[in-house]
CSV table of C-alpha atoms in Angstrom, one decimal:
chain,number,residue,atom,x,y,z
A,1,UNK,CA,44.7,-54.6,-11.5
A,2,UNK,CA,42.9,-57.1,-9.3
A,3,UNK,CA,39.0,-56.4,-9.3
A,4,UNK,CA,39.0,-56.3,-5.4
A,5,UNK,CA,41.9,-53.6,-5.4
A,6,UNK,CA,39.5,-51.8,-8.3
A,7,UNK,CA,36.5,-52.4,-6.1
A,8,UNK,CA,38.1,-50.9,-3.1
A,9,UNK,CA,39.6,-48.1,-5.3
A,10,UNK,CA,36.1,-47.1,-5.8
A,11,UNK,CA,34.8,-47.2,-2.4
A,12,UNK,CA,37.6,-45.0,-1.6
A,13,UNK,CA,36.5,-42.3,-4.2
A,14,UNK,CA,33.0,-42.3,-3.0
A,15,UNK,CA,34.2,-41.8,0.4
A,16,UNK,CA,36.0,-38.9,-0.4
A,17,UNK,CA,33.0,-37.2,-1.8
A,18,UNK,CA,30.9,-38.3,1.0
A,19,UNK,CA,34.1,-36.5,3.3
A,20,UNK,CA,33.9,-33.2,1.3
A,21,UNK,CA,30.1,-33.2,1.6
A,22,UNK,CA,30.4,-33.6,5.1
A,23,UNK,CA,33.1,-30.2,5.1
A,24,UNK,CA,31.2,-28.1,3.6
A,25,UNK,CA,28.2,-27.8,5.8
A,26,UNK,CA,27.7,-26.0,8.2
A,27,UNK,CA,27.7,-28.5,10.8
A,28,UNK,CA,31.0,-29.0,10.2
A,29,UNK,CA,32.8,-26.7,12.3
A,30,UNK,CA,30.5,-27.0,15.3
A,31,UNK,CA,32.3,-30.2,16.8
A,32,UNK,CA,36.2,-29.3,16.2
A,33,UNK,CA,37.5,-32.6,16.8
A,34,UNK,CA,35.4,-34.2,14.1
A,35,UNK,CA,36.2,-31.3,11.6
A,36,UNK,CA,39.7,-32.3,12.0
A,37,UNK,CA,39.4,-36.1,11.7
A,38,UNK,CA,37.6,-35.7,8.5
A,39,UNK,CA,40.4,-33.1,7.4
A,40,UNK,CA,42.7,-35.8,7.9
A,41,UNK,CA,40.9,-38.4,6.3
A,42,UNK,CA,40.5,-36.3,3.0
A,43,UNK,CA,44.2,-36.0,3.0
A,44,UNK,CA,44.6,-39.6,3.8
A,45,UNK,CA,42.2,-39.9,0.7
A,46,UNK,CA,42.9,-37.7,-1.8
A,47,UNK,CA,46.2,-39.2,-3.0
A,48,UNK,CA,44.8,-42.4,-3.6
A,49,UNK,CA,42.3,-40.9,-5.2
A,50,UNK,CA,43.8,-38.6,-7.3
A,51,UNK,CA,46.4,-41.6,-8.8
A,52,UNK,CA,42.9,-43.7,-9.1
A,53,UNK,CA,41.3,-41.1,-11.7
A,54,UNK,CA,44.9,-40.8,-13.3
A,55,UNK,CA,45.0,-44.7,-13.5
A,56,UNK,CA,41.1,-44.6,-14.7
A,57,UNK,CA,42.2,-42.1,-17.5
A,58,UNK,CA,45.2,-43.9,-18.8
A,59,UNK,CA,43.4,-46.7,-19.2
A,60,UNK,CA,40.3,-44.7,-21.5
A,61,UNK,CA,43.0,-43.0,-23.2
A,62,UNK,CA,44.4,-46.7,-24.2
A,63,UNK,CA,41.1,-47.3,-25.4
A,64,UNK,CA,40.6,-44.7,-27.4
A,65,UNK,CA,44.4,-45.5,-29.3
A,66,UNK,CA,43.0,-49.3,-29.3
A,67,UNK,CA,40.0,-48.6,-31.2
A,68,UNK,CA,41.6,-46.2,-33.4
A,69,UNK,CA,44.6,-48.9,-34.1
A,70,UNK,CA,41.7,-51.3,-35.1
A,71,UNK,CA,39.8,-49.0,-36.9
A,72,UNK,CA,39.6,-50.6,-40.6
A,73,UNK,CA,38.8,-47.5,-42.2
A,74,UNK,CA,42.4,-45.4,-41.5
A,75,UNK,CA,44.3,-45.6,-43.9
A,76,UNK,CA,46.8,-43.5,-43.0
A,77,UNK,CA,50.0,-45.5,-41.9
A,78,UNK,CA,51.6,-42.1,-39.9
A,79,UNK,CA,48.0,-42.1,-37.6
A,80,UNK,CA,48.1,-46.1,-36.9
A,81,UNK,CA,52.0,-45.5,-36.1
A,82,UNK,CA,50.8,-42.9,-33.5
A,83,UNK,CA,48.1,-44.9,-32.4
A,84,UNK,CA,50.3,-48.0,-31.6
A,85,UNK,CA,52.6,-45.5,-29.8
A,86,UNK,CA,50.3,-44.0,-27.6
A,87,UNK,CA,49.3,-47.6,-26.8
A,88,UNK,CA,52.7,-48.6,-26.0
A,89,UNK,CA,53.2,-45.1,-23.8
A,90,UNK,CA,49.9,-45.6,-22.1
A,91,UNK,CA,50.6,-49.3,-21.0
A,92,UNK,CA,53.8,-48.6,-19.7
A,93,UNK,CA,52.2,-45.4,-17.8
A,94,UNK,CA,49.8,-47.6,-16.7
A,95,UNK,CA,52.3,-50.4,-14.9
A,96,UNK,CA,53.5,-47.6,-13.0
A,97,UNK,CA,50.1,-46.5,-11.5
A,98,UNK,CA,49.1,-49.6,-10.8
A,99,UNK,CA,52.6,-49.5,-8.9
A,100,UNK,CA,52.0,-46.7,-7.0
A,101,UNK,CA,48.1,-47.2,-6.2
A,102,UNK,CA,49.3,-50.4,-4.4
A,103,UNK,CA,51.6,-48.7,-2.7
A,104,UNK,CA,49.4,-46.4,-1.4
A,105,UNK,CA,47.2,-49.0,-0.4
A,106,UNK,CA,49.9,-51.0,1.6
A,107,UNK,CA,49.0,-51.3,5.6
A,108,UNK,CA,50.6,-47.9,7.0
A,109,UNK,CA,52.3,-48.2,10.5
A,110,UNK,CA,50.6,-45.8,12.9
A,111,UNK,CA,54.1,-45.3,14.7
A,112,UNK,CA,55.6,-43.8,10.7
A,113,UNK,CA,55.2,-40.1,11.9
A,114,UNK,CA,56.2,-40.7,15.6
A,115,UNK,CA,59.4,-39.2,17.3
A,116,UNK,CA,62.2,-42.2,18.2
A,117,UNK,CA,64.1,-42.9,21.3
A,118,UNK,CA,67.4,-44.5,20.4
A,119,UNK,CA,69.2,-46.7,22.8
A,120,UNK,CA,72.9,-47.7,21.5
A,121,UNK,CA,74.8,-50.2,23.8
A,122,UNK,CA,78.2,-51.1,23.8
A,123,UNK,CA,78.4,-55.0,23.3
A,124,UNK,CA,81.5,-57.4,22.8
A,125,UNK,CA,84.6,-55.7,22.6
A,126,UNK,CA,85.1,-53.9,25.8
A,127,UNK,CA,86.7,-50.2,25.2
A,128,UNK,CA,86.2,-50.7,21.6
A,129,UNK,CA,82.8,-51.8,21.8
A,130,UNK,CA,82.3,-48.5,23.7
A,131,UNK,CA,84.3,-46.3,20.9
A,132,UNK,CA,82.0,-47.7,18.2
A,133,UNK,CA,79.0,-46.4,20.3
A,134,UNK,CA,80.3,-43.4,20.3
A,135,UNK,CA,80.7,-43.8,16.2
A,136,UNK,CA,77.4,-44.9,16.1
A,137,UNK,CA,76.1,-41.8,18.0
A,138,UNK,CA,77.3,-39.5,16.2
A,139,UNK,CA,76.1,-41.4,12.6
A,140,UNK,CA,72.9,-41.1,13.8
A,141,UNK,CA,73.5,-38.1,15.1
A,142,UNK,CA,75.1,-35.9,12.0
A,143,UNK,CA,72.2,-38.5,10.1
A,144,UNK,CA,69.3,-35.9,12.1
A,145,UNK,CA,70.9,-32.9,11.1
A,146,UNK,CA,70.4,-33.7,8.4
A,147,UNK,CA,67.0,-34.2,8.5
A,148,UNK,CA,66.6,-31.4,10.3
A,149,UNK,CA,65.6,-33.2,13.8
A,150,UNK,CA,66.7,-32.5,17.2
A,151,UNK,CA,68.6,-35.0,18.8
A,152,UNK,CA,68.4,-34.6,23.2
A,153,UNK,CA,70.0,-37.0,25.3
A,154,UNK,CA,68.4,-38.2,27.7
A,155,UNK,CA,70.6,-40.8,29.7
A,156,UNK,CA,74.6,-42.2,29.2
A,157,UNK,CA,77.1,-43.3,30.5
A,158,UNK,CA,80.9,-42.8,29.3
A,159,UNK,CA,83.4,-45.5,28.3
A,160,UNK,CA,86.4,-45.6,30.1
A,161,UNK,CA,88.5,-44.7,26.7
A,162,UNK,CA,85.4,-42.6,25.3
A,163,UNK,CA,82.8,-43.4,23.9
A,164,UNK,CA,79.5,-45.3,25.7
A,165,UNK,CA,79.1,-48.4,27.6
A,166,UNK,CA,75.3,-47.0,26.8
A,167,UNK,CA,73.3,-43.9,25.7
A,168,UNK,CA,70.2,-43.2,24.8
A,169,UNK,CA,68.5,-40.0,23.2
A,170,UNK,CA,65.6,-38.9,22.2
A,171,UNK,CA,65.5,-37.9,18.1
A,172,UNK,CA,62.4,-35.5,17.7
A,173,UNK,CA,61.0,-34.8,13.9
A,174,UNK,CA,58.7,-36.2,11.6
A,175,UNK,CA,58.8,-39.5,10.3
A,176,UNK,CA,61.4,-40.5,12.2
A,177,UNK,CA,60.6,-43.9,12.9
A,178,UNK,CA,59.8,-44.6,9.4
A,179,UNK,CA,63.2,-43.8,8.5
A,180,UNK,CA,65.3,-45.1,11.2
A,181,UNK,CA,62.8,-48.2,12.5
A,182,UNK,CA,65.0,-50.7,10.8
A,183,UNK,CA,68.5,-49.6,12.4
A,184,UNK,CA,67.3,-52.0,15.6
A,185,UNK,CA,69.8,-54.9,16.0
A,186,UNK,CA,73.5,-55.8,16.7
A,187,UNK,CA,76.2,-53.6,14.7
A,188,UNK,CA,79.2,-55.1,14.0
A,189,UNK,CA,82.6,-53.3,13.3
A,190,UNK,CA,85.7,-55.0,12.0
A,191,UNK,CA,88.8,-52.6,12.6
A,192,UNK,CA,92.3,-51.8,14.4
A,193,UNK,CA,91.5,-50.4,17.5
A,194,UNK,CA,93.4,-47.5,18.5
A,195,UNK,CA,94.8,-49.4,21.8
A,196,UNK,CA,96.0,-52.3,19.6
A,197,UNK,CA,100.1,-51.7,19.0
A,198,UNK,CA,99.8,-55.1,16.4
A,199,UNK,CA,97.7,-53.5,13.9
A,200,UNK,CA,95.1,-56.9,14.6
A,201,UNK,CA,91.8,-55.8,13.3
A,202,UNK,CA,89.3,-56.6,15.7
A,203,UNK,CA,86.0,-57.6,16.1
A,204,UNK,CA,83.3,-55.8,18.5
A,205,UNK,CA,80.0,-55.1,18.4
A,206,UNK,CA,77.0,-52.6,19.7
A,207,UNK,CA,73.1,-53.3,20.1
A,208,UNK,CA,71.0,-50.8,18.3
A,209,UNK,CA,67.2,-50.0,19.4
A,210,UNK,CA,64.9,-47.8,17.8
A,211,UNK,CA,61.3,-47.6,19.8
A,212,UNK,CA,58.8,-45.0,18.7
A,213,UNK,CA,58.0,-41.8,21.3
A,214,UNK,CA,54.9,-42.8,22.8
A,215,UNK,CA,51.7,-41.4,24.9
A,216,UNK,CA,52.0,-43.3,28.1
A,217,UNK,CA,48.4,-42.4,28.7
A,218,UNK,CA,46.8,-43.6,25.9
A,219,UNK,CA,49.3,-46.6,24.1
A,220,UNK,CA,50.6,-48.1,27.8
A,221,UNK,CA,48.8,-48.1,30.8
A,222,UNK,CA,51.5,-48.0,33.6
A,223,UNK,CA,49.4,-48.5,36.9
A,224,UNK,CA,51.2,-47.1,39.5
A,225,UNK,CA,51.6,-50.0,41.9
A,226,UNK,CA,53.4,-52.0,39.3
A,227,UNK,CA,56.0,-49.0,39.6
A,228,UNK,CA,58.9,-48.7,41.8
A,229,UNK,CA,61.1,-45.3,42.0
A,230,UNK,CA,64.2,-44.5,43.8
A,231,UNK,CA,66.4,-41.4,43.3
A,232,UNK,CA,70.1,-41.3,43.9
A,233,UNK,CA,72.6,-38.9,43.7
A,234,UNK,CA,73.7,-38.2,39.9
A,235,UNK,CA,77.5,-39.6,39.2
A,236,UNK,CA,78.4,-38.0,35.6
A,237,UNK,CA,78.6,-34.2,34.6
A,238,UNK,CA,75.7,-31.7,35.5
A,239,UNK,CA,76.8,-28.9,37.8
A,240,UNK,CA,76.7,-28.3,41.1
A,241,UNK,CA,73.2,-28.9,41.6
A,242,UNK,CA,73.3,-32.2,40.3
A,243,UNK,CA,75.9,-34.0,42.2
A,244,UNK,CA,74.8,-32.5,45.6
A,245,UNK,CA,71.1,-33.2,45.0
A,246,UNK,CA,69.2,-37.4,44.9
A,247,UNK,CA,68.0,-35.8,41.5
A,248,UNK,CA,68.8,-38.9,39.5
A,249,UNK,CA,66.0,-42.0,38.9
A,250,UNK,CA,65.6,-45.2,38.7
A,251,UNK,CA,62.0,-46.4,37.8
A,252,UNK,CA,61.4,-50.6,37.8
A,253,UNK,CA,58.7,-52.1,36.2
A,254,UNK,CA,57.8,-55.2,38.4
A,255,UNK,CA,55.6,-57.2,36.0
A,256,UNK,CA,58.0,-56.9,33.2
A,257,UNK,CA,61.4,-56.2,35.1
A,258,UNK,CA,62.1,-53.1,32.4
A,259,UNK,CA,64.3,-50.6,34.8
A,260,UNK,CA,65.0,-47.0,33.2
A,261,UNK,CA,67.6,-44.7,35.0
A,262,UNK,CA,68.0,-41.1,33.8
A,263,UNK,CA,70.0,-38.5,35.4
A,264,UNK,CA,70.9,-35.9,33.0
A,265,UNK,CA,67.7,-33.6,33.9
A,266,UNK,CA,68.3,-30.7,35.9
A,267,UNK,CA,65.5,-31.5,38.8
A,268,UNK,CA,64.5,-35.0,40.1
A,269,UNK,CA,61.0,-33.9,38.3
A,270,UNK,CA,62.3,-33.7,35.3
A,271,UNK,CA,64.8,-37.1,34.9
A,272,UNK,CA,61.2,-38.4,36.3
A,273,UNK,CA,59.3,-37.9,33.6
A,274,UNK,CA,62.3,-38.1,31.1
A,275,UNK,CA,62.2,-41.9,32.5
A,276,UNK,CA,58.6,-42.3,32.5
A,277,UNK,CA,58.5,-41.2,28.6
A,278,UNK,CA,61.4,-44.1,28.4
A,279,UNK,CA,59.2,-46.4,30.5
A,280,UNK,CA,56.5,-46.1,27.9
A,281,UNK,CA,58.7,-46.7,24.9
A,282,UNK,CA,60.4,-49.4,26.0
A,283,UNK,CA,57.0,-51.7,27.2
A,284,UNK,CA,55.4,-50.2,24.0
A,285,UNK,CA,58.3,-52.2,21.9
A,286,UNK,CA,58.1,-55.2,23.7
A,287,UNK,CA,54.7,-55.6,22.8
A,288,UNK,CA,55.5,-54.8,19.0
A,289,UNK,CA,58.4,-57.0,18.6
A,290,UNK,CA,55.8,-60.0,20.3
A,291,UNK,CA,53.5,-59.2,17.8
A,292,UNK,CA,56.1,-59.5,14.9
A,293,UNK,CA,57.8,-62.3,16.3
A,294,UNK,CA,54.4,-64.3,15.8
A,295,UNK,CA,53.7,-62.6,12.5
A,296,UNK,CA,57.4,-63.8,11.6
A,297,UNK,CA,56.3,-67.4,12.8
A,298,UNK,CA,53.7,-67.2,9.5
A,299,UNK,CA,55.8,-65.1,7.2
A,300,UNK,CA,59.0,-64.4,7.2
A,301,UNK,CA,60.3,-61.0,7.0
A,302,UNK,CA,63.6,-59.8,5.5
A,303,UNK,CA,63.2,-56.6,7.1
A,304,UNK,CA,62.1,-54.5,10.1
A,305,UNK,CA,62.0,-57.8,12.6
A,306,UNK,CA,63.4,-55.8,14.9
A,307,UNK,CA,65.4,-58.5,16.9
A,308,UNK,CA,68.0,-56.9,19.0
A,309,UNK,CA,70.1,-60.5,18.7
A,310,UNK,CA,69.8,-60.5,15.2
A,311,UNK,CA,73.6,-58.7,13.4
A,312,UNK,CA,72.0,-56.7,11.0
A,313,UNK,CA,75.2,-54.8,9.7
A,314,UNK,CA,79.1,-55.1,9.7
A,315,UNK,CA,81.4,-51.8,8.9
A,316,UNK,CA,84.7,-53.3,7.9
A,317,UNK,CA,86.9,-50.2,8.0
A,318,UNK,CA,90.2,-51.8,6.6
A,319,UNK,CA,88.2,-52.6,3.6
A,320,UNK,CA,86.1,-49.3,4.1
A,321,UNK,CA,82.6,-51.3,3.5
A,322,UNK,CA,79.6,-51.5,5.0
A,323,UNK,CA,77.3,-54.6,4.4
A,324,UNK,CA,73.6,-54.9,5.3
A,325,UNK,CA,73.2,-58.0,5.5
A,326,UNK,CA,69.1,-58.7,5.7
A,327,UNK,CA,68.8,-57.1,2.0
A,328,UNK,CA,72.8,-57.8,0.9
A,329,UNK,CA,73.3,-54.7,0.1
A,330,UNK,CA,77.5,-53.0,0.4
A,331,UNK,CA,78.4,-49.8,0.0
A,332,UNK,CA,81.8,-48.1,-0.3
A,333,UNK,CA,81.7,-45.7,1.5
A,334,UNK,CA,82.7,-45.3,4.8
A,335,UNK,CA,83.8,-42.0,5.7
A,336,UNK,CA,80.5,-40.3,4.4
A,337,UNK,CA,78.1,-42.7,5.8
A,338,UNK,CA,79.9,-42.7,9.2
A,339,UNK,CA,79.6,-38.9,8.7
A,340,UNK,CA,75.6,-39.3,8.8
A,341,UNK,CA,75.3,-39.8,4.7
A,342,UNK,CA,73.0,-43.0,5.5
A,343,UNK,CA,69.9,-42.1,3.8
A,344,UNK,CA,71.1,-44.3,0.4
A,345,UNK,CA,70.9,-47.1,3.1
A,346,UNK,CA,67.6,-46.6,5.0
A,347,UNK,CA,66.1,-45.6,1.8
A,348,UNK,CA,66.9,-49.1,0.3
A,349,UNK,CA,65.6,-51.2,3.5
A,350,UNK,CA,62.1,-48.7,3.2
A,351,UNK,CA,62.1,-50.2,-0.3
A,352,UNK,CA,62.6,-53.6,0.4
A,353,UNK,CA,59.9,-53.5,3.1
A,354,UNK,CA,58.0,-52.1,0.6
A,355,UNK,CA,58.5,-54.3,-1.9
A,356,UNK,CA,57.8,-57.5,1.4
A,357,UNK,CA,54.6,-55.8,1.7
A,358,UNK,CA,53.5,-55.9,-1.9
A,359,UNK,CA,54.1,-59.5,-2.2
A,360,UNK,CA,52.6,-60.3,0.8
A,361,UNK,CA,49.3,-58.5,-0.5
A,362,UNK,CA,49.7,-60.1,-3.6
A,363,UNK,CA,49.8,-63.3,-2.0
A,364,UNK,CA,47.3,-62.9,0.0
A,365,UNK,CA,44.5,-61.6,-3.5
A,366,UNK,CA,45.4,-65.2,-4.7
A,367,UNK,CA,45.0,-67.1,-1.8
């Protein structure tokens, strides 16, 4: 291990005894909201701390089977046979600390835990483009069950043959962006479409978005004069109440030109703030994908760039594939991953970000 990593290891450790220090006095409880940071900086720290000892140990106990291997004085060929494999065990143990220590030491994204709001629009490909949506919805959809989110839409609008020209949704749970953060680009399916009498298989695509749930107040300052908001009278499904009612709205951000419509509330107050939430996402994302963009211009990044342009992903159905194409990664198997049985697939772009981010730090200890 890298003496910096050690040395930072060990700054760690003292910090966490200085944290549980800190806990157990009495002063401790008196201001609640520093009791609770430092609660969740000693679970933030004990992890790291916990492999660091393990890591620590493993390598005294490799000592110990050294010294005992070298010892000139045994004799006995069973003990050195033991020695050298405790040696052998230990080292390999020891590659897979080291392994997860940097790991846990790896920049975390402060948007991981957040919610997500996910915006799928239908593309190239007219009716078909819209279908796919549709497909796509309900992947992502079936993928949350899963997962045990909850999954509220929060704005669409229908295809003409089914699907969506557009929806978005809301997909509540923890961790959500950390799984589904790299879904964002353009989806491409290659299939017969069910208005095609040739049998042709056909090209169309969607745009996929993923923007983490944010606190308007606190990540985006949205000043009020930079804010234009008219209502109109709701044109999809909703009741009575809805279509006689201006309780649909549209809410333009001048500076940036971002414009968020929602209508699927029940009250004008509440597609308001529905679209405000939007509002906050959306400028929120923009920023991040600037950020990366110019990050990108100094590294480049297999993974999680986030460009909407960028085709990320073709589901050929006649050949019942689906191909990632940022980490080349196919899998056979269509039906169940169209069903929501995706987490083989985020799973491997979470470790190839993963594995971006370790070479990147280990580029960066020898530079």
């Amino acid at each position: 291990m890298n003496s910096s990593i050690t040395a930072k290891l060990a700054q760690l450790s003292e910090r966490l005894l200085e944290v549980n220090q800190l806990l157990s006095t009495e002063q401790a409880t008196k201001d609640m909201d520093t009791f609770r940071k430092l609660n969740r900086e000693r679970a933030e720290l004990e992890p790291v701390v916990e492999l660091f000892h393990a890591y620590q140990g493993c390598l005294a106990d490799i000592g110990t089977a050294q010294e005992m291997a070298a010892d000139p004085q045994l004799r006995d060929p069973g003990m050195r046979e033991f020695a050298d494999a405790e040696i052998k065990q230990g080292q390999e143990h020891l590659v897979q600390l080291d392994t997860e220590l940097q790991k846990q030491l790896l920049p975390k994204d402060p948007n991981d835990e957040r919610s997500v709001f996910l915006e799928i629009r239908a593309g190239t490909g007219g009716d078909e483009a819209a279908l796919f949506a549709g497909d796509l919805f309900r992947m992502y959809s079936r993928f949350a069950e899963r997962k045990r989110w909850q999954v509220e839409v929060i704005s669409e609008s229908p295809g003409e043959m089914g699907g969506y020209k557009e929806i978005i949704a809301r997909i509540v749970g923890p961790g959500a962006y950390s799984v589904l953060k790299f879904e964002s680009g353009a989806h491409r399916v290659q299939r017969v479409p069910a208005t095609e009498t040739q049998g042709r298989v056909h090209t169309s695509a969607c745009t996929v978005a993923i923007m983490p749930e944010v606190d308007e107040v606190n990540d985006v300052v949205l000043n009020s004069a930079d804010l234009r908001i008219d209502t109109f009278r709701a044109s999809g499904a909703g009741g009575q109440h809805i279509n006689k009612t201006d309780s649909a709205v549209r809410i333009t951000h001048l500076p940036t030109g971002v414009v968020v419509e929602c209508q699927d509330g029940r009250s004008q107050h509440q597609n308001k703030a529905q679209a405000m939430r939007v509002l906050a996402a959306r400028i929120k994302d923009a920023q991040v994908r600037e950020q990366n963009a110019k990050t990108a211009a100094t590294r480049k990044s297999l993974v999680g760039s986030g460009d909407r342009s960028e085709r990320i992903r073709t589901y050929n159905f006649p050949q019942g594939r689906i191909t990632d194409h940022r980490i080349n990664l196919t899998l056979y198997k269509m039906d169940q991953m169209m069903d929501g049985d995706i987490g083989e697939l985020t799973s491997a772009l979470m470790a190839e970000h993963q594995a971006e981010q370790l070479a990147a730090m280990a580029e960066d200890v020898l530079n």
